[in-house]
Amino acid sequence: MRSREEYLAAWSEWHGGTGTASPLVRGWLSIAYALARPIAGLPPAVATALGVVVAAAAIVPAAAGGAWLIAAGLLIGLSGLVDSIDGALAIGTGRASQRGFVLDSVADRLTEAAYAAALWAAGAPGWLAVAFGALCWLPDYLRARAGQAGIDRTGPLSVWERPTRVAMAGMTLGGAGVVAGLGHADLVVLAGTGVGAALGAVGTVQLGLWFRGVLAGPEASGRAPGPGGS
């Protein structure tokens, strides 16, 4: 297993040079690294699949409502942690691959769809839950398309990165469960889902403006669009 600093440097390289100086990013990655060390022999794909299963499992207690919403929130948080562990296993043990990177991205999108479904099951309006899920996907879609256009950087960290999405969904459901006995669960779910969607919109605009500037700059000249580009 690589040292923590070696792991952070390798993670940054795999993510287009994304910095790890932010306390949120560094803390999240450090926790995942610490949890991955004792299970370094576990195939990363197992953790990837487990993260999706745990996220999907949160839909059941979310639909049950009441105090069960606390369990849903905890499952959301656990799914995010397990998802980070698979990356720590792959990168920290030198087993990271392009195939695994793609599979991990697909798993992230599936878990975020499960988060949106859990919020809807807990009482969020359907259109708002769909907006929440779509705005979880859109920033990473922007990064993927920018990569196809020749941008080899992932852009700045926005207000709506993966840890924020997990925390927002988990705390919304858990908080709703805490106040369920007071009859305010629906209000908490509505507010939390709305705030998450708003953060997603802001994060998308942040990245969109950055990519627009990069693609319009002189360093973008001569680049050919990727497959499907126009």
PDB file of C-alpha atoms in Angstrom:
ATOM      1  CA  MET A   1       0.000   0.000   0.000  1.00  0.00           C
ATOM      2  CA  ARG A   2       1.355   3.423  -0.916  1.00  0.00           C
ATOM      3  CA  SER A   3       1.885   6.069   1.731  1.00  0.00           C
ATOM      4  CA  ARG A   4      -0.943   8.570   2.230  1.00  0.00           C
ATOM      5  CA  GLU A   5       0.940  11.351   0.447  1.00  0.00           C
ATOM      6  CA  GLU A   6       1.762   9.045  -2.477  1.00  0.00           C
ATOM      7  CA  TYR A   7      -1.900   8.055  -2.635  1.00  0.00           C
ATOM      8  CA  LEU A   8      -3.056  11.694  -2.669  1.00  0.00           C
ATOM      9  CA  ALA A   9      -0.587  12.528  -5.444  1.00  0.00           C
ATOM     10  CA  ALA A  10      -1.690   9.526  -7.513  1.00  0.00           C
ATOM     11  CA  TRP A  11      -5.374  10.383  -6.943  1.00  0.00           C
ATOM     12  CA  SER A  12      -4.728  13.904  -8.215  1.00  0.00           C
ATOM     13  CA  GLU A  13      -3.019  12.509 -11.313  1.00  0.00           C
ATOM     14  CA  TRP A  14      -5.918  10.160 -12.047  1.00  0.00           C
ATOM     15  CA  HIS A  15      -8.350  13.068 -11.690  1.00  0.00           C
ATOM     16  CA  GLY A  16      -6.753  15.455 -14.160  1.00  0.00           C
ATOM     17  CA  GLY A  17      -4.547  17.287 -11.701  1.00  0.00           C
ATOM     18  CA  THR A  18      -7.340  18.119  -9.248  1.00  0.00           C
ATOM     19  CA  GLY A  19      -5.785  19.575  -6.117  1.00  0.00           C
ATOM     20  CA  THR A  20      -6.027  17.862  -2.735  1.00  0.00           C
ATOM     21  CA  ALA A  21      -5.231  20.904  -0.577  1.00  0.00           C
ATOM     22  CA  SER A  22      -8.898  21.613   0.196  1.00  0.00           C
ATOM     23  CA  PRO A  23      -9.691  20.418   3.750  1.00  0.00           C
ATOM     24  CA  LEU A  24     -12.906  18.784   2.514  1.00  0.00           C
ATOM     25  CA  VAL A  25     -11.205  16.835  -0.283  1.00  0.00           C
ATOM     26  CA  ARG A  26      -8.123  15.968   1.736  1.00  0.00           C
ATOM     27  CA  GLY A  27     -10.167  14.895   4.749  1.00  0.00           C
ATOM     28  CA  TRP A  28     -12.533  12.749   2.651  1.00  0.00           C
ATOM     29  CA  LEU A  29      -9.650  11.049   0.834  1.00  0.00           C
ATOM     30  CA  SER A  30      -7.674  10.535   4.038  1.00  0.00           C
ATOM     31  CA  ILE A  31     -10.606   8.780   5.717  1.00  0.00           C
ATOM     32  CA  ALA A  32     -11.048   6.513   2.692  1.00  0.00           C
ATOM     33  CA  TYR A  33      -7.311   5.744   2.667  1.00  0.00           C
ATOM     34  CA  ALA A  34      -7.303   4.870   6.381  1.00  0.00           C
ATOM     35  CA  LEU A  35     -10.270   2.521   5.956  1.00  0.00           C
ATOM     36  CA  ALA A  36      -8.764   0.907   2.847  1.00  0.00           C
ATOM     37  CA  ARG A  37      -5.407   0.022   4.419  1.00  0.00           C
ATOM     38  CA  PRO A  38      -6.669  -2.952   6.499  1.00  0.00           C
ATOM     39  CA  ILE A  39      -8.465  -4.458   3.461  1.00  0.00           C
ATOM     40  CA  ALA A  40      -5.788  -3.765   0.850  1.00  0.00           C
ATOM     41  CA  GLY A  41      -6.195  -7.262  -0.609  1.00  0.00           C
ATOM     42  CA  LEU A  42      -9.877  -6.755  -1.457  1.00  0.00           C
ATOM     43  CA  PRO A  43     -10.587  -6.283  -5.195  1.00  0.00           C
ATOM     44  CA  PRO A  44     -11.668  -2.653  -5.773  1.00  0.00           C
ATOM     45  CA  ALA A  45     -14.598  -3.840  -7.922  1.00  0.00           C
ATOM     46  CA  VAL A  46     -16.153  -5.472  -4.836  1.00  0.00           C
ATOM     47  CA  ALA A  47     -16.243  -2.130  -3.028  1.00  0.00           C
ATOM     48  CA  THR A  48     -17.604  -0.449  -6.167  1.00  0.00           C
ATOM     49  CA  ALA A  49     -20.513  -2.886  -6.387  1.00  0.00           C
ATOM     50  CA  LEU A  50     -21.154  -2.715  -2.646  1.00  0.00           C
ATOM     51  CA  GLY A  51     -21.468   1.075  -2.808  1.00  0.00           C
ATOM     52  CA  VAL A  52     -24.231   0.796  -5.416  1.00  0.00           C
ATOM     53  CA  VAL A  53     -26.073  -1.870  -3.409  1.00  0.00           C
ATOM     54  CA  VAL A  54     -25.938   0.176  -0.187  1.00  0.00           C
ATOM     55  CA  ALA A  55     -27.196   3.304  -1.982  1.00  0.00           C
ATOM     56  CA  ALA A  56     -30.096   1.391  -3.521  1.00  0.00           C
ATOM     57  CA  ALA A  57     -30.924  -0.110  -0.120  1.00  0.00           C
ATOM     58  CA  ALA A  58     -31.537   3.403   1.234  1.00  0.00           C
ATOM     59  CA  ILE A  59     -34.702   3.683  -0.876  1.00  0.00           C
ATOM     60  CA  VAL A  60     -36.542   1.134   1.296  1.00  0.00           C
ATOM     61  CA  PRO A  61     -36.285   2.948   4.670  1.00  0.00           C
ATOM     62  CA  ALA A  62     -36.800   6.269   2.860  1.00  0.00           C
ATOM     63  CA  ALA A  63     -40.147   5.008   1.607  1.00  0.00           C
ATOM     64  CA  ALA A  64     -41.056   3.739   5.091  1.00  0.00           C
ATOM     65  CA  GLY A  65     -40.723   7.283   6.429  1.00  0.00           C
ATOM     66  CA  GLY A  66     -40.740   8.309  10.067  1.00  0.00           C
ATOM     67  CA  ALA A  67     -37.688   7.391  12.113  1.00  0.00           C
ATOM     68  CA  TRP A  68     -36.660   5.026   9.306  1.00  0.00           C
ATOM     69  CA  LEU A  69     -35.439   8.091   7.450  1.00  0.00           C
ATOM     70  CA  ILE A  70     -32.471   8.182   9.823  1.00  0.00           C
ATOM     71  CA  ALA A  71     -31.453   4.731   8.593  1.00  0.00           C
ATOM     72  CA  ALA A  72     -31.828   5.940   5.001  1.00  0.00           C
ATOM     73  CA  GLY A  73     -29.519   8.873   5.705  1.00  0.00           C
ATOM     74  CA  LEU A  74     -26.926   6.605   7.305  1.00  0.00           C
ATOM     75  CA  LEU A  75     -27.026   4.244   4.329  1.00  0.00           C
ATOM     76  CA  ILE A  76     -26.472   7.162   1.954  1.00  0.00           C
ATOM     77  CA  GLY A  77     -23.426   8.239   3.966  1.00  0.00           C
ATOM     78  CA  LEU A  78     -22.118   4.677   4.076  1.00  0.00           C
ATOM     79  CA  SER A  79     -22.500   4.279   0.312  1.00  0.00           C
ATOM     80  CA  GLY A  80     -20.411   7.385  -0.279  1.00  0.00           C
ATOM     81  CA  LEU A  81     -17.729   6.131   2.070  1.00  0.00           C
ATOM     82  CA  VAL A  82     -17.630   2.687   0.445  1.00  0.00           C
ATOM     83  CA  ASP A  83     -17.414   4.325  -2.963  1.00  0.00           C
ATOM     84  CA  SER A  84     -14.358   6.280  -1.827  1.00  0.00           C
ATOM     85  CA  ILE A  85     -12.768   3.130  -0.430  1.00  0.00           C
ATOM     86  CA  ASP A  86     -12.809   1.451  -3.847  1.00  0.00           C
ATOM     87  CA  GLY A  87     -10.783   4.328  -5.267  1.00  0.00           C
ATOM     88  CA  ALA A  88      -8.380   4.184  -2.329  1.00  0.00           C
ATOM     89  CA  LEU A  89      -7.946   0.445  -2.874  1.00  0.00           C
ATOM     90  CA  ALA A  90      -7.309   0.827  -6.595  1.00  0.00           C
ATOM     91  CA  ILE A  91      -4.974   3.810  -6.429  1.00  0.00           C
ATOM     92  CA  GLY A  92      -3.328   3.038  -3.101  1.00  0.00           C
ATOM     93  CA  THR A  93      -2.370  -0.490  -4.150  1.00  0.00           C
ATOM     94  CA  GLY A  94      -1.346   0.439  -7.683  1.00  0.00           C
ATOM     95  CA  ARG A  95      -4.245  -1.465  -9.253  1.00  0.00           C
ATOM     96  CA  ALA A  96      -5.949   1.557 -10.812  1.00  0.00           C
ATOM     97  CA  SER A  97      -6.852   1.121 -14.468  1.00  0.00           C
ATOM     98  CA  GLN A  98      -8.797   2.974 -17.127  1.00  0.00           C
ATOM     99  CA  ARG A  99     -11.425   0.223 -17.046  1.00  0.00           C
ATOM    100  CA  GLY A 100     -11.816   0.602 -13.290  1.00  0.00           C
ATOM    101  CA  PHE A 101     -11.955   4.382 -13.619  1.00  0.00           C
ATOM    102  CA  VAL A 102     -14.855   4.110 -16.068  1.00  0.00           C
ATOM    103  CA  LEU A 103     -16.686   1.523 -13.942  1.00  0.00           C
ATOM    104  CA  ASP A 104     -16.290   3.704 -10.866  1.00  0.00           C
ATOM    105  CA  SER A 105     -17.780   6.673 -12.745  1.00  0.00           C
ATOM    106  CA  VAL A 106     -20.763   4.563 -13.815  1.00  0.00           C
ATOM    107  CA  ALA A 107     -21.235   3.381 -10.227  1.00  0.00           C
ATOM    108  CA  ASP A 108     -21.188   6.994  -9.015  1.00  0.00           C
ATOM    109  CA  ARG A 109     -23.976   7.897 -11.406  1.00  0.00           C
ATOM    110  CA  LEU A 110     -26.037   4.877 -10.314  1.00  0.00           C
ATOM    111  CA  THR A 111     -25.666   5.745  -6.636  1.00  0.00           C
ATOM    112  CA  GLU A 112     -26.684   9.339  -7.327  1.00  0.00           C
ATOM    113  CA  ALA A 113     -29.784   8.087  -9.121  1.00  0.00           C
ATOM    114  CA  ALA A 114     -30.509   6.063  -5.978  1.00  0.00           C
ATOM    115  CA  TYR A 115     -30.098   9.212  -3.854  1.00  0.00           C
ATOM    116  CA  ALA A 116     -32.667  11.015  -5.986  1.00  0.00           C
ATOM    117  CA  ALA A 117     -35.016   8.028  -5.783  1.00  0.00           C
ATOM    118  CA  ALA A 118     -34.650   7.923  -1.999  1.00  0.00           C
ATOM    119  CA  LEU A 119     -35.478  11.620  -1.720  1.00  0.00           C
ATOM    120  CA  TRP A 120     -38.539  11.107  -3.910  1.00  0.00           C
ATOM    121  CA  ALA A 121     -39.604   8.087  -1.821  1.00  0.00           C
ATOM    122  CA  ALA A 122     -39.220  10.232   1.305  1.00  0.00           C
ATOM    123  CA  GLY A 123     -41.631  12.837  -0.054  1.00  0.00           C
ATOM    124  CA  ALA A 124     -39.740  15.188  -2.371  1.00  0.00           C
ATOM    125  CA  PRO A 125     -41.754  16.244  -5.468  1.00  0.00           C
ATOM    126  CA  GLY A 126     -40.879  14.088  -8.449  1.00  0.00           C
ATOM    127  CA  TRP A 127     -39.678  16.979 -10.587  1.00  0.00           C
ATOM    128  CA  LEU A 128     -37.400  18.242  -7.812  1.00  0.00           C
ATOM    129  CA  ALA A 129     -35.926  14.797  -7.154  1.00  0.00           C
ATOM    130  CA  VAL A 130     -35.245  14.420 -10.891  1.00  0.00           C
ATOM    131  CA  ALA A 131     -33.577  17.851 -10.925  1.00  0.00           C
ATOM    132  CA  PHE A 132     -31.437  16.836  -7.950  1.00  0.00           C
ATOM    133  CA  GLY A 133     -30.309  13.671  -9.716  1.00  0.00           C
ATOM    134  CA  ALA A 134     -29.710  15.385 -13.051  1.00  0.00           C
ATOM    135  CA  LEU A 135     -27.613  18.097 -11.410  1.00  0.00           C
ATOM    136  CA  CYS A 136     -25.525  15.399  -9.729  1.00  0.00           C
ATOM    137  CA  TRP A 137     -24.719  14.059 -13.212  1.00  0.00           C
ATOM    138  CA  LEU A 138     -24.344  17.270 -15.195  1.00  0.00           C
ATOM    139  CA  PRO A 139     -21.021  18.563 -13.764  1.00  0.00           C
ATOM    140  CA  ASP A 140     -19.295  15.256 -14.453  1.00  0.00           C
ATOM    141  CA  TYR A 141     -20.833  15.128 -17.919  1.00  0.00           C
ATOM    142  CA  LEU A 142     -19.346  18.567 -18.566  1.00  0.00           C
ATOM    143  CA  ARG A 143     -15.940  17.322 -17.456  1.00  0.00           C
ATOM    144  CA  ALA A 144     -16.209  14.234 -19.655  1.00  0.00           C
ATOM    145  CA  ARG A 145     -17.169  16.250 -22.747  1.00  0.00           C
ATOM    146  CA  ALA A 146     -14.436  18.790 -22.067  1.00  0.00           C
ATOM    147  CA  GLY A 147     -11.981  15.899 -21.907  1.00  0.00           C
ATOM    148  CA  GLN A 148     -13.172  14.721 -25.316  1.00  0.00           C
ATOM    149  CA  ALA A 149     -12.606  18.258 -26.587  1.00  0.00           C
ATOM    150  CA  GLY A 150      -8.984  18.037 -25.520  1.00  0.00           C
ATOM    151  CA  ILE A 151      -9.022  19.622 -22.060  1.00  0.00           C
ATOM    152  CA  ASP A 152      -6.730  17.577 -19.841  1.00  0.00           C
ATOM    153  CA  ARG A 153      -7.799  19.315 -16.619  1.00  0.00           C
ATOM    154  CA  THR A 154     -10.933  18.689 -14.589  1.00  0.00           C
ATOM    155  CA  GLY A 155     -11.469  22.332 -13.738  1.00  0.00           C
ATOM    156  CA  PRO A 156     -11.883  23.963 -10.333  1.00  0.00           C
ATOM    157  CA  LEU A 157     -13.572  22.275  -7.415  1.00  0.00           C
ATOM    158  CA  SER A 158     -17.175  23.471  -7.425  1.00  0.00           C
ATOM    159  CA  VAL A 159     -19.663  23.740  -4.575  1.00  0.00           C
ATOM    160  CA  TRP A 160     -21.247  20.486  -5.772  1.00  0.00           C
ATOM    161  CA  GLU A 161     -18.550  17.822  -5.756  1.00  0.00           C
ATOM    162  CA  ARG A 162     -19.158  14.181  -4.871  1.00  0.00           C
ATOM    163  CA  PRO A 163     -18.694  14.551  -1.071  1.00  0.00           C
ATOM    164  CA  THR A 164     -21.184  17.446  -1.005  1.00  0.00           C
ATOM    165  CA  ARG A 165     -23.778  15.431  -2.935  1.00  0.00           C
ATOM    166  CA  VAL A 166     -23.464  12.508  -0.525  1.00  0.00           C
ATOM    167  CA  ALA A 167     -23.587  14.766   2.530  1.00  0.00           C
ATOM    168  CA  MET A 168     -26.591  16.724   1.252  1.00  0.00           C
ATOM    169  CA  ALA A 169     -28.653  13.634   0.462  1.00  0.00           C
ATOM    170  CA  GLY A 170     -27.669  11.854   3.682  1.00  0.00           C
ATOM    171  CA  MET A 171     -28.234  14.811   5.982  1.00  0.00           C
ATOM    172  CA  THR A 172     -31.553  15.645   4.335  1.00  0.00           C
ATOM    173  CA  LEU A 173     -32.919  12.162   4.931  1.00  0.00           C
ATOM    174  CA  GLY A 174     -31.352  11.794   8.374  1.00  0.00           C
ATOM    175  CA  GLY A 175     -32.527  15.242   9.452  1.00  0.00           C
ATOM    176  CA  ALA A 176     -36.046  14.467   8.257  1.00  0.00           C
ATOM    177  CA  GLY A 177     -36.013  11.334  10.375  1.00  0.00           C
ATOM    178  CA  VAL A 178     -34.945  13.283  13.459  1.00  0.00           C
ATOM    179  CA  VAL A 179     -37.883  15.703  13.194  1.00  0.00           C
ATOM    180  CA  ALA A 180     -40.388  13.129  11.896  1.00  0.00           C
ATOM    181  CA  GLY A 181     -42.093  12.946  15.285  1.00  0.00           C
ATOM    182  CA  LEU A 182     -42.802  16.669  15.101  1.00  0.00           C
ATOM    183  CA  GLY A 183     -44.485  16.349  11.729  1.00  0.00           C
ATOM    184  CA  HIS A 184     -41.829  18.315   9.831  1.00  0.00           C
ATOM    185  CA  ALA A 185     -40.180  15.516   7.850  1.00  0.00           C
ATOM    186  CA  ASP A 186     -41.743  16.535   4.530  1.00  0.00           C
ATOM    187  CA  LEU A 187     -40.565  20.123   4.955  1.00  0.00           C
ATOM    188  CA  VAL A 188     -36.985  19.018   5.664  1.00  0.00           C
ATOM    189  CA  VAL A 189     -36.976  16.705   2.631  1.00  0.00           C
ATOM    190  CA  LEU A 190     -38.360  19.457   0.413  1.00  0.00           C
ATOM    191  CA  ALA A 191     -35.862  22.041   1.673  1.00  0.00           C
ATOM    192  CA  GLY A 192     -32.869  19.694   1.520  1.00  0.00           C
ATOM    193  CA  THR A 193     -33.664  18.491  -1.992  1.00  0.00           C
ATOM    194  CA  GLY A 194     -34.226  22.083  -3.147  1.00  0.00           C
ATOM    195  CA  VAL A 195     -30.954  23.304  -1.643  1.00  0.00           C
ATOM    196  CA  GLY A 196     -29.126  20.376  -3.233  1.00  0.00           C
ATOM    197  CA  ALA A 197     -30.576  21.158  -6.653  1.00  0.00           C
ATOM    198  CA  ALA A 198     -29.639  24.834  -6.226  1.00  0.00           C
ATOM    199  CA  LEU A 199     -26.061  23.895  -5.308  1.00  0.00           C
ATOM    200  CA  GLY A 200     -25.982  21.627  -8.346  1.00  0.00           C
ATOM    201  CA  ALA A 201     -27.033  24.508 -10.587  1.00  0.00           C
ATOM    202  CA  VAL A 202     -24.373  26.787  -9.095  1.00  0.00           C
ATOM    203  CA  GLY A 203     -21.689  24.116  -9.433  1.00  0.00           C
ATOM    204  CA  THR A 204     -22.632  23.488 -13.058  1.00  0.00           C
ATOM    205  CA  VAL A 205     -22.419  27.205 -13.850  1.00  0.00           C
ATOM    206  CA  GLN A 206     -19.026  27.407 -12.119  1.00  0.00           C
ATOM    207  CA  LEU A 207     -17.613  24.616 -14.256  1.00  0.00           C
ATOM    208  CA  GLY A 208     -19.364  25.823 -17.415  1.00  0.00           C
ATOM    209  CA  LEU A 209     -17.828  29.272 -17.135  1.00  0.00           C
ATOM    210  CA  TRP A 210     -14.364  27.841 -16.492  1.00  0.00           C
ATOM    211  CA  PHE A 211     -14.547  25.431 -19.422  1.00  0.00           C
ATOM    212  CA  ARG A 212     -15.909  28.158 -21.669  1.00  0.00           C
ATOM    213  CA  GLY A 213     -12.886  30.312 -20.871  1.00  0.00           C
ATOM    214  CA  VAL A 214     -10.446  27.462 -21.445  1.00  0.00           C
ATOM    215  CA  LEU A 215     -12.040  26.332 -24.694  1.00  0.00           C
ATOM    216  CA  ALA A 216     -12.122  29.899 -25.990  1.00  0.00           C
ATOM    217  CA  GLY A 217      -8.479  30.514 -25.067  1.00  0.00           C
ATOM    218  CA  PRO A 218      -5.479  30.300 -27.382  1.00  0.00           C
ATOM    219  CA  GLU A 219      -4.482  26.933 -25.917  1.00  0.00           C
ATOM    220  CA  ALA A 220      -7.698  25.465 -27.341  1.00  0.00           C
ATOM    221  CA  SER A 221      -6.858  26.354 -30.941  1.00  0.00           C
ATOM    222  CA  GLY A 222      -6.179  23.451 -33.227  1.00  0.00           C
ATOM    223  CA  ARG A 223      -7.929  20.930 -31.061  1.00  0.00           C
ATOM    224  CA  ALA A 224     -10.246  18.592 -32.822  1.00  0.00           C
ATOM    225  CA  PRO A 225     -13.533  17.676 -31.178  1.00  0.00           C
ATOM    226  CA  GLY A 226     -13.876  14.157 -29.827  1.00  0.00           C
ATOM    227  CA  PRO A 227     -16.263  11.560 -31.172  1.00  0.00           C
ATOM    228  CA  GLY A 228     -19.678  13.059 -31.644  1.00  0.00           C
ATOM    229  CA  GLY A 229     -18.326  16.585 -31.350  1.00  0.00           C
ATOM    230  CA  SER A 230     -19.514  19.374 -33.577  1.00  0.00           C
TER     231      SER A 230
END
